[in-house]
Amino acid sequence: HIKRQYSFLPGMFSFQIMAMCTMIRNIGIMAHIDAGKTTTTERMLYYSGYIRALGDVDDGDTVTDFMAQERERGITIQSAAVTFDWKSHRINLIDTPGHVDFTLEVERALRVLDGAVAVFDASAGVEAQTLTVWRQAEKHHVPCICFLNKMDNLGFSIQSIRDKLKANPVLLQTPIGSGKNFTGVVDLITNQKLIWKQKSVGDDGRAYEVKPLNELDDAAVLQEAKGARSALIEQVADLDDEFAELLLNDFIENLDAVPSIKLQAAVRRVTLARKGVPVLLGSSLKNKGVQPLLDAITAYLPAPNERHHDLVQWYKDDLCALAFKVLHDKQRGPLVFLRIYSGTLKAQTAVHNINRNSIERMSRLLVPFADQHVEIPSMPAGNIALTVGLKQTVTGDTIVLSKASAAAAARRAQNKADTGKKRGEHASVILSGVEVPDPVFFCTIEPPTMAKQADLENALNCLQREDPSLKVRVDPDSGQTVLCGMGELHIEIIHDRIRREYGIETHLGPLQVAYRETIVQHVSTTDTLDRTIGEKRHVVTVELSVRPAADAGGSCQVEFEEQTVELSPEMKEAVENGVHSSYLQGPLLGYPLQDVSTLIQSVHVESGTSLAMVSACVSRCMLKALKLAGGQVLEPVMSLEVTVGEDYLGSVLGDLAQRRGTVRDIQSRHDNKVLLATVPLAEMMGYSTILRTLTSGNATFSLELDSYEAMNLQDQNTLLKRMSGLL
């Protein structure tokens, strides 16, 4: 463990609760791997005064990459929260991973954040994982700022944002120099030059010059800045009616006279409305451009009270918070991260978990600072807090003051509702949780001895609670424990954590792809269950049909015909349970089903029949229908992006052809080629090692799940034979 000096540690820490929501910013840093997220975060902490020395990813001593695996590999594996102040604003920042295997970390961070900074490698523009995290931000309607790091090739980066992200980049700065000669920026809002004059190699970039732009400056810089500012004013006027009206009334003859404060206010409105994305420039590793980025975060990204969460209004001033992350501490037990939406969170108080319908006592309340925490007595709405003592709470749970406050909120929501439908008491006052993607890889895991089995189960339970994308199940035939994860690296990290953190030397079986199945025909069938248990007779007759549903978007559906409307809600739920249990195992190899639609045509139940028997009959009828409908194996197909020197392009293409890959495009990026392809995940085992060998280490690649596609008959038969052999 590398010791760091923090300005806030005991005896030196003067933490003040930020009571005014308007002065708080909850933001995330997101990007493709190696774009510079963690380096940018480290500079933010340094310039804000919360650390005394700059850490480096390559040296393994950054604040937010504190896991041993992160320090060794130089990548971010789990999101880390830090809290610091910048010019009278409190910034709660979460540094997120850029690797596709840890996409859930980005998802659950964006679920609770109010704004985000998307970091780009300016020489590469929009990359594969950039697209993924951008879609996640859009799903949660999070306003964003773009930071073009490693400043180079401005035009290419702006165009890639426009073309690939379908976003509207609003350029707020122009560069002074490029690449190694990048020395600063021109602020188009204020018409000022910001220059970083590095006097020595170890210059930390804290001091920089701010000068007004004038006619004596370099002609090329001056001309570019003037043109860019005029374009900025016109672009903002097109996006904001209030600013357009101001121009027409007061500045139609002289756009240069527009006050910077008015232009900044208009850019803020455009950002909050998500009509445009402010773009700033810099080089975090060279300590340039980070302070203006911090200024932009406070100026353009929303405060908590500017983000409208309709559900929270029903709680008024009572506590309402969402658990979005759990960590395990050997001394303190589970640590739960909460985003507080309303009310005040206080230490040493009991809270109600709506999802678990349980009351838990919170013993301590902490402010998160990566792996260091500071204890506080209370925390108001708008903040992110770390709690000790919530032993049952998991990711996605809603935490409120009490059962009574939840019931009161439900009544307010019911009274306001336009429809007169009767709803469950808490149904409309639970915050939406976090969507967890389905795993794509699995393998068996075994302890060194049976004496360690209980310890392994405890370790897996703790890790599952921390990481909902990790699934653990027991194979019903072999009795083996099976790990299901998001990728090779994900499972490798879990395996390493079990060894380091829990002291168990486990053995992993061969890695296998998590296929899916669907059906190929439309089939109708009926089934009757007639069973006597004790003195009770249970009789159910079910008629249903199944059909392929390519328009289901990867899910499975259940529908009821009109004649089944007389079924009670409890009976419908029992029927749905029977259908959904059948979706878990397909007719060929037992993989989960997708793109299947089931129509319940009729359900006849004799009095005295239990709901469990109804579910059992539906499940049996579904099994019969799925076998008659015929199965089709679907395999995960990945989007692959390889950046490689032209000399090695032929070798990479030849290798892809052997992996059943399909080349979509080959683009030029400076002296390299960017190969875009789709390739089955099953063919990508160990690809990083093969690519390193083929290119002598002169290539990088990224993978992202593209879709599940039907295997051809030959490959499917090969898989069936192989799986039969394994069984």
XYZ file of C-alpha atoms in Angstrom:
727
model
C 0.000 0.000 0.000
C 1.386 3.380 -0.998
C 0.846 6.035 1.650
C -0.467 9.365 0.433
C -0.791 12.681 2.220
C -4.304 14.123 2.223
C -4.996 17.682 3.289
C -8.135 16.631 5.125
C -6.832 13.863 7.401
C -7.632 13.989 11.167
C -6.277 17.038 12.888
C -6.225 18.972 9.627
C -9.725 18.433 8.271
C -12.285 21.219 8.404
C -15.361 19.739 6.767
C -18.460 21.912 6.531
C -21.821 20.535 5.516
C -22.894 22.120 2.256
C -26.495 22.926 3.103
C -27.259 24.920 -0.057
C -28.145 22.532 -2.860
C -27.290 25.196 -5.444
C -23.612 24.992 -4.468
C -23.341 21.191 -4.873
C -22.304 19.325 -8.024
C -22.653 15.532 -8.224
C -20.638 14.522 -11.274
C -19.029 11.485 -12.857
C -15.931 11.121 -15.008
C -16.544 8.694 -17.881
C -14.556 7.657 -20.952
C -13.005 4.910 -23.021
C -10.127 3.078 -21.354
C -6.839 5.062 -21.313
C -8.469 8.368 -22.290
C -7.211 9.932 -19.046
C -10.129 9.841 -16.580
C -8.115 8.968 -13.485
C -5.292 11.373 -14.384
C -7.855 14.161 -14.818
C -9.459 13.292 -11.460
C -6.038 13.341 -9.765
C -5.354 16.862 -11.117
C -8.753 18.064 -9.910
C -7.997 16.855 -6.382
C -4.542 18.423 -6.453
C -5.615 21.843 -7.717
C -8.520 21.928 -5.245
C -6.006 21.419 -2.417
C -7.248 18.028 -1.226
C -4.010 16.190 -1.958
C -0.483 17.526 -1.593
C 1.292 15.541 -4.290
C 0.287 14.449 -7.779
C -0.132 10.721 -8.267
C 0.457 8.877 -11.517
C -1.451 5.924 -12.983
C 1.777 4.305 -14.203
C 3.322 4.575 -10.736
C 0.181 3.116 -9.126
C -0.267 5.910 -6.584
C -3.428 7.764 -7.645
C -6.131 8.416 -5.063
C -9.088 6.835 -6.844
C -7.292 3.700 -8.103
C -6.685 2.228 -4.654
C -7.325 -1.481 -5.283
C -4.214 -3.635 -5.626
C -5.423 -4.885 -9.023
C -5.944 -1.296 -10.232
C -2.447 -0.230 -9.189
C -0.842 -3.271 -10.833
C -2.747 -3.049 -14.118
C -2.991 0.734 -14.414
C -6.755 0.622 -15.054
C -9.864 1.561 -13.090
C -11.865 -1.494 -12.033
C -14.449 -0.100 -9.625
C -15.877 3.403 -9.331
C -14.443 5.543 -6.547
C -16.143 8.539 -4.915
C -14.285 11.632 -3.730
C -15.597 14.872 -2.219
C -13.786 18.201 -2.513
C -14.416 21.955 -2.752
C -13.752 24.274 -5.674
C -14.402 28.011 -5.424
C -17.182 27.773 -2.799
C -18.800 24.753 -4.509
C -18.904 21.232 -3.092
C -18.090 18.644 -5.792
C -19.004 14.987 -5.220
C -17.109 13.191 -7.976
C -17.165 9.533 -9.038
C -14.312 8.234 -11.191
C -15.687 5.348 -13.274
C -13.995 2.463 -15.177
C -13.480 2.604 -18.937
C -13.281 -1.143 -19.556
C -16.355 -2.814 -21.046
C -16.268 -5.600 -18.409
C -17.096 -3.036 -15.712
C -19.894 -1.168 -17.478
C -22.208 -1.698 -14.479
C -19.976 0.609 -12.418
C -20.697 3.409 -14.906
C -24.403 2.549 -15.009
C -24.978 2.763 -11.274
C -22.881 5.926 -10.952
C -24.829 7.734 -13.694
C -28.091 6.619 -12.069
C -27.417 8.898 -9.075
C -25.339 11.712 -10.614
C -26.581 15.063 -11.870
C -23.918 15.675 -14.510
C -20.969 14.017 -16.215
C -17.623 14.881 -17.781
C -16.844 12.765 -20.844
C -13.074 12.590 -21.340
C -11.790 11.970 -24.870
C -8.369 11.139 -26.211
C -8.278 14.041 -28.680
C -6.033 12.100 -31.061
C -8.560 9.231 -31.235
C -11.905 11.033 -30.880
C -14.937 8.900 -30.021
C -13.909 5.296 -29.290
C -15.923 2.122 -28.692
C -16.516 2.432 -24.941
C -17.138 6.176 -25.318
C -20.273 5.266 -27.252
C -21.411 2.899 -24.494
C -21.006 5.353 -21.620
C -22.568 8.149 -23.686
C -25.669 6.022 -24.286
C -25.834 5.328 -20.551
C -25.713 9.071 -19.799
C -28.451 9.706 -22.356
C -30.632 6.980 -20.830
C -30.498 8.744 -17.473
C -30.867 12.214 -19.081
C -27.574 13.387 -17.575
C -26.197 16.725 -18.922
C -22.580 16.377 -20.047
C -19.393 18.328 -20.659
C -16.737 17.066 -23.082
C -13.039 17.379 -22.206
C -10.662 16.764 -25.119
C -7.617 15.427 -23.329
C -4.118 14.869 -24.812
C -4.920 17.898 -26.958
C -4.363 17.159 -30.633
C -6.423 17.276 -33.852
C -9.344 19.399 -32.632
C -11.348 19.244 -35.865
C -11.279 15.436 -35.992
C -12.485 15.107 -32.392
C -15.332 17.614 -32.812
C -16.508 15.889 -35.982
C -16.422 12.448 -34.343
C -18.588 13.761 -31.466
C -21.028 15.098 -34.011
C -21.056 11.994 -36.231
C -20.747 9.112 -33.772
C -22.497 10.443 -30.679
C -25.109 12.422 -32.651
C -24.453 15.225 -30.168
C -24.223 18.973 -30.687
C -20.709 20.037 -29.564
C -20.494 23.632 -28.317
C -16.826 24.634 -28.518
C -15.927 26.988 -25.637
C -12.159 27.102 -26.202
C -9.675 27.094 -29.063
C -6.169 25.662 -28.655
C -2.907 27.576 -28.599
C -0.574 25.064 -30.189
C -1.179 21.357 -30.652
C 0.352 18.066 -29.551
C 3.734 18.660 -27.885
C 3.429 22.389 -28.650
C 0.082 22.783 -26.842
C 0.585 25.616 -24.339
C -2.914 26.852 -23.527
C -6.364 27.844 -24.728
C -8.397 30.872 -25.710
C -11.573 31.147 -23.618
C -14.252 32.108 -26.159
C -16.689 33.173 -23.444
C -14.400 35.842 -21.945
C -12.031 36.413 -24.919
C -9.031 35.645 -22.721
C -5.861 33.620 -23.227
C -4.971 30.996 -20.614
C -1.278 30.096 -20.900
C 0.616 27.412 -18.961
C 4.327 28.264 -19.077
C 6.126 25.210 -17.771
C 9.392 26.469 -16.317
C 10.668 22.979 -15.506
C 9.852 19.316 -16.107
C 8.276 19.055 -12.650
C 6.035 22.111 -13.059
C 2.647 21.178 -11.540
C 0.565 23.558 -13.693
C -1.042 25.232 -10.692
C -0.038 28.707 -11.905
C -1.064 29.939 -15.345
C -1.364 33.308 -17.061
C -4.698 34.898 -17.943
C -4.484 37.706 -20.500
C -7.073 39.501 -22.646
C -6.958 38.620 -26.326
C -5.727 41.628 -28.330
C -4.655 42.629 -31.827
C -0.948 42.122 -31.029
C -1.386 38.387 -30.525
C -0.425 35.755 -33.059
C -2.519 36.367 -36.186
C -3.497 32.695 -36.621
C -4.604 32.362 -32.969
C -6.504 35.650 -33.149
C -8.272 34.787 -36.389
C -9.238 31.302 -35.197
C -10.577 32.672 -31.887
C -12.641 35.417 -33.571
C -14.200 32.988 -36.016
C -14.879 30.421 -33.285
C -16.516 32.994 -30.977
C -18.821 34.220 -33.747
C -19.739 30.601 -34.535
C -20.339 29.957 -30.803
C -22.693 32.954 -30.484
C -24.658 31.930 -33.580
C -24.846 28.297 -32.442
C -26.099 29.217 -28.961
C -28.658 31.631 -30.460
C -30.021 28.773 -32.582
C -30.368 26.590 -29.470
C -31.665 29.125 -26.913
C -34.607 31.429 -27.673
C -33.882 33.802 -24.792
C -30.343 34.438 -26.033
C -31.547 34.802 -29.621
C -34.019 37.482 -28.510
C -31.241 39.304 -26.643
C -29.092 39.353 -29.794
C -31.917 40.624 -31.982
C -32.853 43.405 -29.575
C -29.467 44.649 -28.360
C -26.509 43.257 -30.299
C -27.646 42.631 -33.863
C -25.027 45.022 -35.277
C -22.113 43.992 -33.067
C -22.009 40.378 -31.881
C -18.578 40.930 -30.309
C -20.201 43.199 -27.736
C -22.270 40.384 -26.212
C -21.404 40.324 -22.476
C -19.609 37.170 -21.373
C -22.023 36.713 -18.445
C -25.004 36.591 -20.840
C -23.238 34.135 -23.145
C -22.260 31.917 -20.216
C -25.830 31.901 -18.890
C -27.123 30.882 -22.315
C -24.567 28.055 -22.602
C -25.698 26.837 -19.171
C -29.354 26.751 -20.279
C -28.395 24.863 -23.450
C -26.402 22.338 -21.389
C -29.137 21.744 -18.819
C -31.711 21.302 -21.591
C -29.308 18.791 -23.208
C -29.523 20.645 -26.513
C -25.756 21.029 -26.697
C -22.562 19.774 -25.071
C -19.844 22.254 -23.982
C -16.391 21.210 -25.211
C -13.187 22.143 -23.359
C -9.554 21.379 -24.163
C -6.518 20.322 -22.163
C -3.783 17.862 -21.361
C -4.165 16.419 -17.867
C -0.841 14.573 -17.829
C 0.940 17.815 -18.798
C -1.084 19.718 -16.144
C -2.863 22.004 -18.607
C -6.528 22.935 -18.848
C -7.886 21.228 -15.717
C -8.702 24.385 -13.695
C -10.963 25.771 -16.490
C -12.642 22.352 -16.591
C -13.419 22.655 -12.862
C -14.808 26.138 -13.500
C -16.995 24.720 -16.284
C -18.320 21.972 -13.980
C -19.566 24.565 -11.501
C -20.757 26.946 -14.234
C -22.620 24.591 -16.600
C -23.543 21.324 -14.883
C -26.716 21.243 -12.760
C -27.100 21.503 -9.008
C -29.210 18.764 -7.355
C -32.245 21.052 -7.115
C -32.125 21.629 -10.888
C -32.643 17.946 -11.625
C -36.310 17.048 -11.363
C -37.098 13.688 -9.777
C -40.897 13.498 -9.818
C -41.136 10.752 -7.237
C -39.115 12.638 -4.592
C -41.728 15.403 -4.289
C -44.065 13.033 -2.417
C -41.597 12.754 0.476
C -41.448 16.537 1.001
C -38.826 17.080 3.743
C -38.668 13.433 4.848
C -35.628 11.317 4.063
C -35.535 9.576 0.669
C -32.283 8.040 -0.588
C -31.095 5.408 -3.070
C -28.435 2.792 -2.314
C -26.263 2.573 -5.422
C -23.118 0.764 -4.276
C -21.975 -1.599 -1.519
C -18.409 -2.253 -0.343
C -17.224 -4.725 2.265
C -14.836 -3.609 4.993
C -13.245 -6.259 7.222
C -13.561 -4.089 10.325
C -16.790 -2.179 9.690
C -18.788 -4.666 7.641
C -20.824 -3.563 4.611
C -20.434 0.103 3.609
C -23.419 1.390 1.616
C -23.223 4.437 -0.677
C -26.424 6.497 -0.641
C -27.538 9.380 -2.846
C -29.794 11.568 -0.692
C -32.692 13.033 -2.687
C -34.696 14.642 0.124
C -34.551 15.154 3.883
C -31.470 14.729 6.063
C -29.530 11.558 6.801
C -28.358 11.284 10.423
C -25.991 8.874 12.120
C -27.245 6.625 14.937
C -30.789 6.504 13.549
C -33.111 3.776 12.266
C -34.221 3.885 8.619
C -36.744 1.896 6.585
C -35.746 -0.105 3.506
C -38.849 -0.229 1.299
C -37.539 -2.935 -1.045
C -36.663 -5.326 1.815
C -39.549 -4.141 4.031
C -37.091 -3.971 6.918
C -35.889 -1.470 9.494
C -32.132 -1.095 9.906
C -30.031 0.989 12.246
C -27.350 3.156 10.717
C -24.460 3.364 13.181
C -22.114 5.779 11.408
C -22.192 8.293 8.560
C -19.091 9.041 6.471
C -17.954 11.372 3.692
C -16.292 9.243 0.976
C -12.792 10.061 -0.185
C -11.685 7.010 -2.211
C -10.458 4.515 0.438
C -10.265 7.156 3.192
C -13.436 8.329 4.959
C -14.333 11.108 7.403
C -17.109 10.634 9.965
C -19.852 13.272 10.226
C -23.092 13.519 12.262
C -25.520 14.288 9.411
C -25.803 14.936 5.679
C -28.469 17.030 3.884
C -30.250 16.376 0.575
C -28.280 16.586 -2.646
C -25.175 14.847 -1.301
C -23.593 11.407 -1.556
C -22.897 9.667 1.753
C -21.324 6.441 2.963
C -23.142 4.550 5.725
C -22.137 1.844 8.202
C -24.635 -0.617 9.710
C -27.069 -1.278 6.833
C -26.542 -5.039 6.696
C -29.494 -6.017 4.485
C -29.408 -3.153 1.970
C -28.232 -3.906 -1.576
C -27.734 -1.899 -4.760
C -30.999 -0.327 -5.960
C -32.828 -0.224 -2.607
C -34.847 2.826 -1.554
C -34.111 4.082 1.974
C -36.667 6.300 3.751
C -37.199 7.726 7.213
C -39.838 5.224 8.346
C -42.763 3.062 7.248
C -45.051 5.939 8.145
C -43.237 8.408 5.877
C -43.372 5.900 2.981
C -47.109 5.401 3.555
C -47.665 9.181 3.679
C -45.741 9.626 0.428
C -47.796 6.851 -1.190
C -51.027 8.579 -0.138
C -49.869 11.892 -1.595
C -48.932 10.180 -4.862
C -52.266 8.327 -4.978
C -54.260 11.494 -4.311
C -52.439 13.297 -7.111
C -52.831 10.499 -9.621
C -55.303 11.203 -12.410
C -56.534 7.617 -12.694
C -58.588 5.963 -10.015
C -56.743 2.662 -10.202
C -55.867 1.117 -6.894
C -52.109 0.650 -6.565
C -49.920 -1.084 -4.032
C -49.113 1.159 -1.085
C -45.412 1.553 -1.898
C -45.478 0.799 -5.625
C -45.270 4.425 -6.751
C -42.778 5.705 -4.179
C -39.835 3.360 -4.782
C -36.920 4.894 -6.665
C -36.018 2.990 -9.818
C -32.967 0.828 -9.233
C -30.012 -0.050 -11.432
C -30.330 -2.188 -14.566
C -27.882 -5.095 -14.394
C -26.697 -6.541 -17.731
C -26.784 -10.300 -18.297
C -23.434 -12.108 -17.981
C -21.692 -13.323 -21.151
C -19.096 -15.720 -19.675
C -19.242 -18.446 -17.042
C -16.937 -21.018 -15.460
C -16.894 -23.357 -12.489
C -15.062 -22.408 -9.296
C -13.850 -24.868 -6.661
C -12.191 -24.391 -3.250
C -8.857 -26.141 -2.541
C -10.571 -28.415 0.008
C -14.152 -29.046 1.134
C -13.230 -27.441 4.463
C -12.965 -24.131 2.590
C -16.375 -24.436 0.887
C -18.199 -22.358 3.515
C -15.514 -19.645 3.343
C -15.807 -19.562 -0.452
C -19.596 -19.228 -0.257
C -19.224 -16.325 2.177
C -16.682 -14.631 -0.128
C -18.945 -15.045 -3.169
C -21.946 -13.681 -1.253
C -19.960 -10.581 -0.275
C -18.641 -10.078 -3.807
C -22.124 -10.515 -5.323
C -23.467 -7.855 -3.000
C -20.699 -5.501 -4.094
C -21.007 -6.371 -7.781
C -24.536 -7.219 -9.016
C -23.149 -8.100 -12.481
C -21.460 -11.127 -10.878
C -23.885 -14.048 -10.777
C -23.287 -17.257 -8.822
C -25.350 -20.407 -9.219
C -25.063 -24.100 -8.400
C -25.294 -26.538 -11.305
C -28.227 -28.869 -10.473
C -26.596 -31.885 -12.195
C -22.987 -31.673 -11.038
C -23.474 -29.666 -7.840
C -20.566 -27.400 -8.874
C -20.533 -23.667 -8.135
C -20.656 -21.609 -11.351
C -19.374 -18.024 -11.711
C -21.081 -15.879 -14.352
C -19.456 -12.575 -15.335
C -19.163 -9.836 -17.941
C -15.861 -10.931 -19.497
C -12.507 -12.619 -19.116
C -11.030 -9.716 -17.160
C -14.078 -9.492 -14.874
C -13.822 -13.160 -13.834
C -10.027 -12.906 -13.565
C -10.361 -9.955 -11.155
C -12.967 -11.807 -9.051
C -10.669 -14.832 -8.860
C -7.758 -12.623 -7.772
C -9.865 -10.797 -5.155
C -10.961 -14.116 -3.585
C -7.295 -15.050 -3.244
C -6.079 -11.688 -1.893
C -8.983 -10.477 0.216
C -10.343 -13.786 1.520
C -7.217 -15.942 1.460
C -8.732 -18.784 -0.597
C -6.733 -20.363 -3.442
C -9.606 -21.383 -5.733
C -9.492 -23.298 -9.004
C -11.394 -22.026 -12.060
C -12.750 -24.353 -14.730
C -12.522 -23.539 -18.463
C -14.193 -20.276 -19.467
C -17.386 -20.759 -21.492
C -19.644 -18.396 -23.395
C -23.152 -17.729 -22.065
C -25.237 -18.489 -25.137
C -28.971 -17.885 -25.404
C -31.769 -19.693 -27.187
C -34.934 -18.845 -29.064
C -37.629 -20.784 -30.925
C -38.260 -21.087 -34.657
C -41.977 -21.978 -34.992
C -45.393 -20.786 -33.838
C -46.966 -23.552 -31.723
C -50.219 -23.896 -29.732
C -50.685 -26.521 -27.054
C -52.789 -27.414 -24.037
C -52.143 -29.287 -20.803
C -54.130 -30.424 -17.778
C -52.781 -31.018 -14.305
C -54.962 -33.194 -12.044
C -53.352 -33.978 -8.725
C -54.644 -34.936 -5.296
C -52.565 -33.969 -2.288
C -54.016 -35.240 0.965
C -57.734 -34.582 0.777
C -57.390 -31.714 -1.701
C -57.786 -32.137 -5.439
C -56.052 -29.617 -7.717
C -57.235 -29.391 -11.334
C -55.907 -26.842 -13.879
C -56.236 -26.760 -17.662
C -54.081 -24.308 -19.622
C -54.134 -23.472 -23.316
C -51.348 -21.276 -24.710
C -49.257 -20.533 -27.778
C -45.627 -19.498 -28.261
C -44.080 -17.720 -31.224
C -40.748 -16.182 -32.221
C -40.748 -12.429 -31.499
C -37.826 -10.737 -33.240
C -39.295 -7.355 -32.256
C -39.058 -8.122 -28.516
C -35.650 -6.452 -28.217
C -33.989 -9.452 -26.596
C -36.694 -9.993 -23.972
C -39.565 -12.456 -23.570
C -43.199 -11.407 -23.320
C -46.445 -12.706 -21.811
C -49.848 -11.664 -23.117
C -53.416 -12.659 -22.166
C -56.338 -13.137 -24.546
C -59.538 -11.228 -23.829
C -61.379 -14.230 -22.395
C -58.797 -14.435 -19.591
C -59.625 -10.973 -18.206
C -61.775 -12.519 -15.463
C -58.674 -14.011 -13.861
C -57.847 -12.430 -10.517
C -54.561 -10.484 -10.163
C -53.188 -13.284 -7.971
C -54.101 -15.901 -10.603
C -52.486 -13.833 -13.386
C -49.351 -13.497 -11.321
C -49.229 -17.279 -10.822
C -49.605 -17.808 -14.581
C -46.839 -15.273 -15.322
C -44.556 -16.950 -12.782
C -45.032 -20.272 -14.571
C -44.220 -18.706 -17.948
C -41.162 -16.773 -16.736
C -39.704 -19.824 -14.981
C -39.833 -21.625 -18.353
C -37.947 -18.778 -20.040
C -34.901 -19.532 -17.871
C -34.061 -22.742 -19.756
C -34.320 -23.226 -23.506
C -35.262 -26.542 -25.200
C -31.810 -27.290 -26.683
C -29.056 -26.739 -24.112
C -30.877 -25.092 -21.249
C -29.609 -21.548 -21.900
C -31.997 -18.635 -21.134
C -34.533 -17.793 -23.824
C -34.988 -14.487 -25.600
C -37.258 -13.104 -28.347
C -40.190 -15.361 -27.424
C -43.796 -14.225 -27.014
C -46.356 -16.326 -25.111
C -50.109 -15.868 -25.484
C -52.272 -17.295 -22.676
C -55.468 -18.344 -24.472
C -57.410 -19.878 -21.588
C -56.963 -20.975 -17.975
C -59.613 -23.138 -16.274
C -59.126 -23.691 -12.552
C -61.391 -25.773 -10.291
C -62.119 -24.420 -6.832
C -59.626 -25.328 -4.141
C -56.678 -25.439 -6.551
C -53.591 -23.701 -5.188
C -51.711 -20.976 -7.043
C -48.543 -23.098 -6.920
C -50.349 -25.808 -8.920
C -51.433 -23.201 -11.491
C -47.800 -22.117 -11.941
C -46.690 -25.753 -12.201
C -49.279 -26.533 -14.900
C -48.353 -23.443 -16.932
C -44.667 -24.315 -16.662
C -45.302 -27.881 -17.846
C -47.425 -26.660 -20.748
C -44.700 -24.154 -21.699
C -42.065 -26.907 -21.690
C -44.184 -28.947 -24.102
C -44.752 -25.942 -26.392
C -41.083 -24.915 -26.456
C -39.977 -28.426 -27.438
C -42.539 -28.506 -30.266
C -41.481 -25.034 -31.444
C -37.885 -26.136 -32.065
C -34.789 -24.428 -30.689
C -32.136 -22.152 -32.118
C -28.893 -21.232 -30.339
C -28.015 -17.536 -30.272
C -24.402 -16.489 -29.723
C -23.130 -13.124 -28.465
C -21.502 -11.130 -31.276
C -19.099 -8.351 -30.331
C -18.199 -5.046 -31.953
C -14.423 -5.058 -32.251
C -12.242 -1.983 -32.773
C -8.519 -2.548 -33.381
C -6.043 0.325 -33.720
C -2.924 -0.992 -35.450
C 0.011 0.184 -37.524
C -0.405 -0.291 -41.287
C 2.486 -2.771 -41.381
C 0.561 -5.218 -39.203
C -2.905 -4.718 -40.714
C -2.668 -7.788 -42.985
C -1.794 -10.090 -40.085
C -4.718 -8.803 -38.010
C -7.157 -9.214 -40.927
C -5.964 -12.773 -41.567
C -6.414 -13.686 -37.911
C -9.935 -12.171 -37.851
C -10.973 -14.241 -40.887
C -10.094 -17.397 -38.932
C -12.284 -16.166 -36.043
C -15.467 -15.871 -38.169
C -15.076 -12.087 -38.064
C -16.788 -9.671 -40.446
C -14.935 -6.447 -41.297
C -17.251 -3.431 -41.375
C -14.791 -0.633 -42.067
C -11.099 0.311 -42.072
C -10.375 3.937 -41.186
C -7.194 6.001 -41.035
C -6.168 7.714 -37.821
C -2.859 9.560 -38.135
C -0.218 6.866 -38.869
C -2.474 3.999 -37.775
C -5.394 2.065 -39.178
C -8.612 1.544 -37.211
C -10.276 -1.754 -38.004
C -14.006 -2.041 -37.193
C -15.459 -5.547 -37.232
C -17.998 -7.880 -35.668
C -16.850 -11.240 -34.324
C -18.455 -13.993 -32.184
C -17.432 -13.760 -28.538
C -16.560 -17.469 -28.480
C -13.743 -16.737 -30.943
C -12.202 -13.976 -28.814
C -10.793 -16.081 -25.972
C -7.256 -14.893 -25.246
C -7.331 -12.363 -28.085
C -5.211 -9.797 -26.252
C -2.255 -12.211 -26.118
C -2.629 -13.213 -29.780
C -2.882 -9.579 -30.919
C 0.189 -8.626 -28.909
C 2.128 -11.445 -30.607
C 0.885 -10.580 -34.120
C 1.746 -6.881 -33.824
C 4.759 -6.976 -31.482
C 2.696 -4.999 -28.982
C 1.866 -2.216 -31.473
C -1.933 -2.501 -31.351
C -4.824 -1.846 -29.006
C -8.374 -3.151 -29.154
C -11.748 -2.792 -27.466
C -14.809 -5.020 -27.404
C -18.475 -4.229 -26.857
C -21.495 -6.526 -27.001
C -23.289 -5.817 -30.271
C -26.119 -8.363 -30.395
C -27.122 -12.016 -30.073
C -27.292 -13.686 -33.483
C -28.414 -17.128 -34.639
C -25.588 -19.617 -35.138
C -25.414 -21.340 -38.500
C -26.453 -24.989 -38.503
C -22.921 -26.379 -38.741
C -21.616 -24.321 -35.792
C -24.738 -25.119 -33.761
C -24.335 -28.861 -34.331
C -20.655 -28.630 -33.351
C -21.646 -26.835 -30.144
C -24.354 -29.414 -29.369
C -21.855 -32.275 -29.790
C -19.255 -30.514 -27.660
C -21.768 -29.730 -24.889
C -23.038 -33.325 -24.972
C -19.453 -34.474 -24.514
C -18.985 -32.118 -21.581
C -22.174 -33.338 -19.976
